[in-house]
Tab-separated table of C-alpha atoms in Angstrom:
chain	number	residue	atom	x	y	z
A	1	UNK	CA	24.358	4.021	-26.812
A	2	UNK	CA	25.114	3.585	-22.870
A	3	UNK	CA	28.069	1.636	-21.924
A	4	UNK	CA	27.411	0.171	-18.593
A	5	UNK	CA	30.389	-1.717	-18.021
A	6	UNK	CA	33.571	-1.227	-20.089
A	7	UNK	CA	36.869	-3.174	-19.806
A	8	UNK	CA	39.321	-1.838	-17.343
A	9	UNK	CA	40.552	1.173	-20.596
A	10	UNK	CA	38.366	1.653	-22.920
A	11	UNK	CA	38.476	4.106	-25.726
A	12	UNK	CA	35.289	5.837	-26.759
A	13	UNK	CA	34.241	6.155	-30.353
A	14	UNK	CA	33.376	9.546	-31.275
A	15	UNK	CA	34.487	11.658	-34.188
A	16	UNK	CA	36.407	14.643	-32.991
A	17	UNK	CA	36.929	13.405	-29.952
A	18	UNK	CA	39.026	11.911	-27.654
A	19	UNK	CA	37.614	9.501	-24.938
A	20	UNK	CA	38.978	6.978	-22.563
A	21	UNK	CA	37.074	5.819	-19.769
A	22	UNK	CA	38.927	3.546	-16.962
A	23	UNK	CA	36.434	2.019	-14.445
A	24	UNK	CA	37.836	0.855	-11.533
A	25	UNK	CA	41.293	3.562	-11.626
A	26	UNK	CA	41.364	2.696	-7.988
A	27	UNK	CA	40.095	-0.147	-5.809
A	28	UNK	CA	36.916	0.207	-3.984
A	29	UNK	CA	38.299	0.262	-0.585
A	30	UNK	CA	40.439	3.502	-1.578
A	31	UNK	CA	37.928	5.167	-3.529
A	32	UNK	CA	35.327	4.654	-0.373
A	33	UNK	CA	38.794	6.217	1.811
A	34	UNK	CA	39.297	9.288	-0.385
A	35	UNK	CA	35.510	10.265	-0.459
A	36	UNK	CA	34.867	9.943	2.678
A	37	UNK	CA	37.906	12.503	3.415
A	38	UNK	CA	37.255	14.923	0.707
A	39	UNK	CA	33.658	14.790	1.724
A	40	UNK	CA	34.913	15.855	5.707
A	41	UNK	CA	37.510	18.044	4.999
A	42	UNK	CA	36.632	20.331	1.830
A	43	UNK	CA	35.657	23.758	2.673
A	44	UNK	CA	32.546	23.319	-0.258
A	45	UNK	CA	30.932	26.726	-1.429
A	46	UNK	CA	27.562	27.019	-3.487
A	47	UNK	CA	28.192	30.172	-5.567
A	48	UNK	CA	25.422	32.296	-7.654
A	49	UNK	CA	25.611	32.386	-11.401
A	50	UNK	CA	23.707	34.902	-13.289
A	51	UNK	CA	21.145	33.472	-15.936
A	52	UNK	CA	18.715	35.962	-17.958
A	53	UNK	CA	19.423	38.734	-15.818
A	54	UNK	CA	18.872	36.795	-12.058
A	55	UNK	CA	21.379	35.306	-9.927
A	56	UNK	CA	21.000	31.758	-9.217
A	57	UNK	CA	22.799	29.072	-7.006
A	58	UNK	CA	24.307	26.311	-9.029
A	59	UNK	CA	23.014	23.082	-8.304
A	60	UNK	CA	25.496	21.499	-6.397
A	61	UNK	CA	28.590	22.349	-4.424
A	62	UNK	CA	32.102	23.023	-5.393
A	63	UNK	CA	35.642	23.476	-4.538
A	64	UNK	CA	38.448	24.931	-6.841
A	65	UNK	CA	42.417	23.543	-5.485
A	66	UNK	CA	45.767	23.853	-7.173
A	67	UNK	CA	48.698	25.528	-7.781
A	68	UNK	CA	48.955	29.328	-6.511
A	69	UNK	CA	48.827	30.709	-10.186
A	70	UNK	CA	46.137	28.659	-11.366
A	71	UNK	CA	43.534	30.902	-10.777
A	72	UNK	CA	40.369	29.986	-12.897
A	73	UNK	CA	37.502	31.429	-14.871
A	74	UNK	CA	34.051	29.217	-15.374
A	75	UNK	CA	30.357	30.181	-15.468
A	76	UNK	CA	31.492	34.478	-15.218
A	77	UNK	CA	32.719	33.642	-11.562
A	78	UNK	CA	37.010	33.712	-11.087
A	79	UNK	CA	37.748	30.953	-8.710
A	80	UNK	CA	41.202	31.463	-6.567
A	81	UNK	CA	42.572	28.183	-5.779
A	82	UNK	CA	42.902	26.515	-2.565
A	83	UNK	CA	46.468	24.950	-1.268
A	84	UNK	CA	46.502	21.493	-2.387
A	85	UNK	CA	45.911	18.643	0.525
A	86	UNK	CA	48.204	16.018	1.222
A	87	UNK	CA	45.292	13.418	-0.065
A	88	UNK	CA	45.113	15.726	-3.261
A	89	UNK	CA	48.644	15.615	-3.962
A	90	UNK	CA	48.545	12.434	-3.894
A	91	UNK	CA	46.114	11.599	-6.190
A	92	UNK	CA	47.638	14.572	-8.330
A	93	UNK	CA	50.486	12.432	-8.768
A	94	UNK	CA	49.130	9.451	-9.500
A	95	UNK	CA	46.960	10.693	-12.103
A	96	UNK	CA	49.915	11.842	-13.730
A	97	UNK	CA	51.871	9.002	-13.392
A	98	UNK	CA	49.822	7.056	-15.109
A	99	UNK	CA	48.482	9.415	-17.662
A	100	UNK	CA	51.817	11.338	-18.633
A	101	UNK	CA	49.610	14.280	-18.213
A	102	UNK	CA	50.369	17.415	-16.415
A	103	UNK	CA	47.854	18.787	-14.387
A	104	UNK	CA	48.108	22.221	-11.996
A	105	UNK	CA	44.224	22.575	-10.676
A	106	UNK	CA	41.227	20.518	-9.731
A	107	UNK	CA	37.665	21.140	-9.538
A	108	UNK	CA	35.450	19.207	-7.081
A	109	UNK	CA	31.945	18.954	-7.429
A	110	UNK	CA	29.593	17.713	-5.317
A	111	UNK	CA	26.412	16.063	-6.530
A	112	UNK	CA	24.472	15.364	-2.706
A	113	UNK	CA	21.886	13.323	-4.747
A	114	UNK	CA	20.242	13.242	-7.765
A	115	UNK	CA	18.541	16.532	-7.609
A	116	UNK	CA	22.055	18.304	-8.073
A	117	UNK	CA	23.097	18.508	-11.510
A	118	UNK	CA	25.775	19.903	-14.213
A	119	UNK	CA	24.081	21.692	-17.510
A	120	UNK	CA	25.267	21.169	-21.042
A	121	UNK	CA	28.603	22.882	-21.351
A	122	UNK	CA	31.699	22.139	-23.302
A	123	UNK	CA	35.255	22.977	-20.988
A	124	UNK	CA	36.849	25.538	-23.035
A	125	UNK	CA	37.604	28.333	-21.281
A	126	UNK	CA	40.022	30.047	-22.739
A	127	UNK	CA	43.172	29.651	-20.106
A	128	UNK	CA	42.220	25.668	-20.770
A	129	UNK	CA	44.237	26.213	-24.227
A	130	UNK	CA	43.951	24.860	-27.251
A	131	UNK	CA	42.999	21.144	-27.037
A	132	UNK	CA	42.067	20.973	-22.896
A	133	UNK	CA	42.668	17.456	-21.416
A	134	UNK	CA	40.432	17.188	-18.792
A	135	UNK	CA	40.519	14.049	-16.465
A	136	UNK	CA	37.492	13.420	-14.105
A	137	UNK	CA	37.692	10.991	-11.187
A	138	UNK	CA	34.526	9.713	-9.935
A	139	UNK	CA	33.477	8.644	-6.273
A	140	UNK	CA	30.406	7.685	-5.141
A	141	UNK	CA	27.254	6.316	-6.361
A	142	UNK	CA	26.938	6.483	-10.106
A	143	UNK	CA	25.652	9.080	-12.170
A	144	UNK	CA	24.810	8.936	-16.163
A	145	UNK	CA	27.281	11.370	-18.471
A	146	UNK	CA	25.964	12.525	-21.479
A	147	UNK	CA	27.513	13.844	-24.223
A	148	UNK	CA	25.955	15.491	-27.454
A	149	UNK	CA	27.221	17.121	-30.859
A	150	UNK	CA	27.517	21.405	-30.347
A	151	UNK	CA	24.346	22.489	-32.034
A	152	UNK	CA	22.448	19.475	-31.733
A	153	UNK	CA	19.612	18.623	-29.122
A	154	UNK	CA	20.065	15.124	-28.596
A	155	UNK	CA	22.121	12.772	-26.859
A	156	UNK	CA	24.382	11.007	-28.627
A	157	UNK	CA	26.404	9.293	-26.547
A	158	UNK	CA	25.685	7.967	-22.666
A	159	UNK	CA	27.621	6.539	-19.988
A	160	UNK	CA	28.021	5.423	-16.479
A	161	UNK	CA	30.351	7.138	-14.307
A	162	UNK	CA	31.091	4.430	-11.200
A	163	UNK	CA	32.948	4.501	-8.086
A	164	UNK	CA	36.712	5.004	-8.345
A	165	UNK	CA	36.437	5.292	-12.401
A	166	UNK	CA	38.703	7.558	-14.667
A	167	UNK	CA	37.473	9.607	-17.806
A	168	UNK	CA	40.077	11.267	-19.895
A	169	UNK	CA	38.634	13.800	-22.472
A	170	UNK	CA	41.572	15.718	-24.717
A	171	UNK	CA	41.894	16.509	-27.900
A	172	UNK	CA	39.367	18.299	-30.178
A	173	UNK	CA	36.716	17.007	-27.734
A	174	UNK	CA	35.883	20.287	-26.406
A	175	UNK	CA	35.562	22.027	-29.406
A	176	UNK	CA	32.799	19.835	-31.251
A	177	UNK	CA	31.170	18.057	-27.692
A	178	UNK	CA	29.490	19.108	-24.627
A	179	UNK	CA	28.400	17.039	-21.916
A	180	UNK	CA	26.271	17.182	-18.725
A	181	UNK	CA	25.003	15.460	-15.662
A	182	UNK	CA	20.955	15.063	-15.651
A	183	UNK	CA	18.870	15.497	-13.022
A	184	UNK	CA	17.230	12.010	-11.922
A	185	UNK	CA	14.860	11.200	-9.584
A	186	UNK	CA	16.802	7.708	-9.077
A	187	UNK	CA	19.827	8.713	-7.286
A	188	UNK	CA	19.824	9.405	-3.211
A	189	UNK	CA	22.726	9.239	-2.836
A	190	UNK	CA	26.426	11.668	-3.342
A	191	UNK	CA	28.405	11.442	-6.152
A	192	UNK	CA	31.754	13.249	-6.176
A	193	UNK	CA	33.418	14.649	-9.090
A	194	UNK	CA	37.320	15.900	-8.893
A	195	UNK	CA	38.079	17.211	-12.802
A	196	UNK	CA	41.898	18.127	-12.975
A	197	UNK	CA	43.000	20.749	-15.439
A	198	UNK	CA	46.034	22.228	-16.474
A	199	UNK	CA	45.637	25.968	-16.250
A	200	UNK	CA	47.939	28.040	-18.666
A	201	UNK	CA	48.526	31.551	-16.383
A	202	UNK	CA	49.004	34.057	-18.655
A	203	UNK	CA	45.613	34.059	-20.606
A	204	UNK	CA	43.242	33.976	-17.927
A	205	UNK	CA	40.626	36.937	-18.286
């Protein structure tokens, strides 16, 4: 099923999960502000993963921000975060604002076009705790988000991330889904990603 374009809050229907998906979170002419700012001004890094044995670049670039003691595990690599930016903090507190969420860290990634990509994965890292709410801003041209059962091979779930839209994934989501970003030879153009976590210090690794 692909949902291509939901009403303003929509809740996602998924056993053992929990989904809500907000397109439009913020207007178009302040979604087109903040990427073109984050897109200038982060310091973006492509680090090497190891796979079978050989280190490999992930495929697309990334930037790890938040509080001083949210330092962060992923993909074998510790990430150390970077001071927040003014433009950060301020979408930092909007996002909880309006979610009653707390959040301490955010993840950027940076999809330059459609050959850049995220793999299957679930976000459960450990220092996530026990039911992670993970809320993931997107900027930039669109880009499908799948989402499949843990130990099945097929998609079960699709849908479109647009400009300036909001998905909220907490719960049990993380320990019965993962999700990715394909590959596609339709996209040219960036996308922009910022996922904001709340990083318990204390059981990091």
């Amino acid at each position: 099923m692909l949902t291509t374009d939901p009403s303003v809050v929509s809740s996602i229907e998924l056993p053992d999960a929990v989904l809500d998906y907000r397109a439009g979170w913020v207007d178009g002419d302040t979604a087109d502000a903040w990427q073109q700012e984050l897109l200038r001004a982060t310091p973006w890094t492509q680090p090497e993963i190891r796979i079978y044995g050989r280190r490999v670049a992930v495929p697309r670039l990334v930037a790890w921000y938040g509080d001083a003691e949210a330092g962060y595990r992923y993909s074998g690599l510790r990430h150390e975060p970077l001071a927040w930016t003014p433009l950060l903090q301020d979408i930092l507190q909007r996002l909880q604002n309006e979610t009653g969420r707390r959040f301490n860290g955010v993840l950027l990634n940076l999809y330059r076009d459609g050959r850049d990509a995220m793999g299957w994965h679930s976000d459960d890292e450990v220092e996530l705790g026990r039911n992670p709410v993970v809320a993931s801003l997107s900027l930039g041209t669109e880009r499908r988000f799948d989402l499949r059962r843990k130990g099945s091979g097929r998609i079960q779930h699709s849908l479109l991330l647009g400009h300036g839209s909001l998905l909220v994934m907490s719960g049990a989501t993380q320990h019965h889904w993962q999700h990715q970003i394909a590959r596609t030879s339709k996209v040219s153009q960036p996308r922009l990603n910022l996922t904001f976590r709340l990083i318990r210090p204390g059981t990091n690794a």
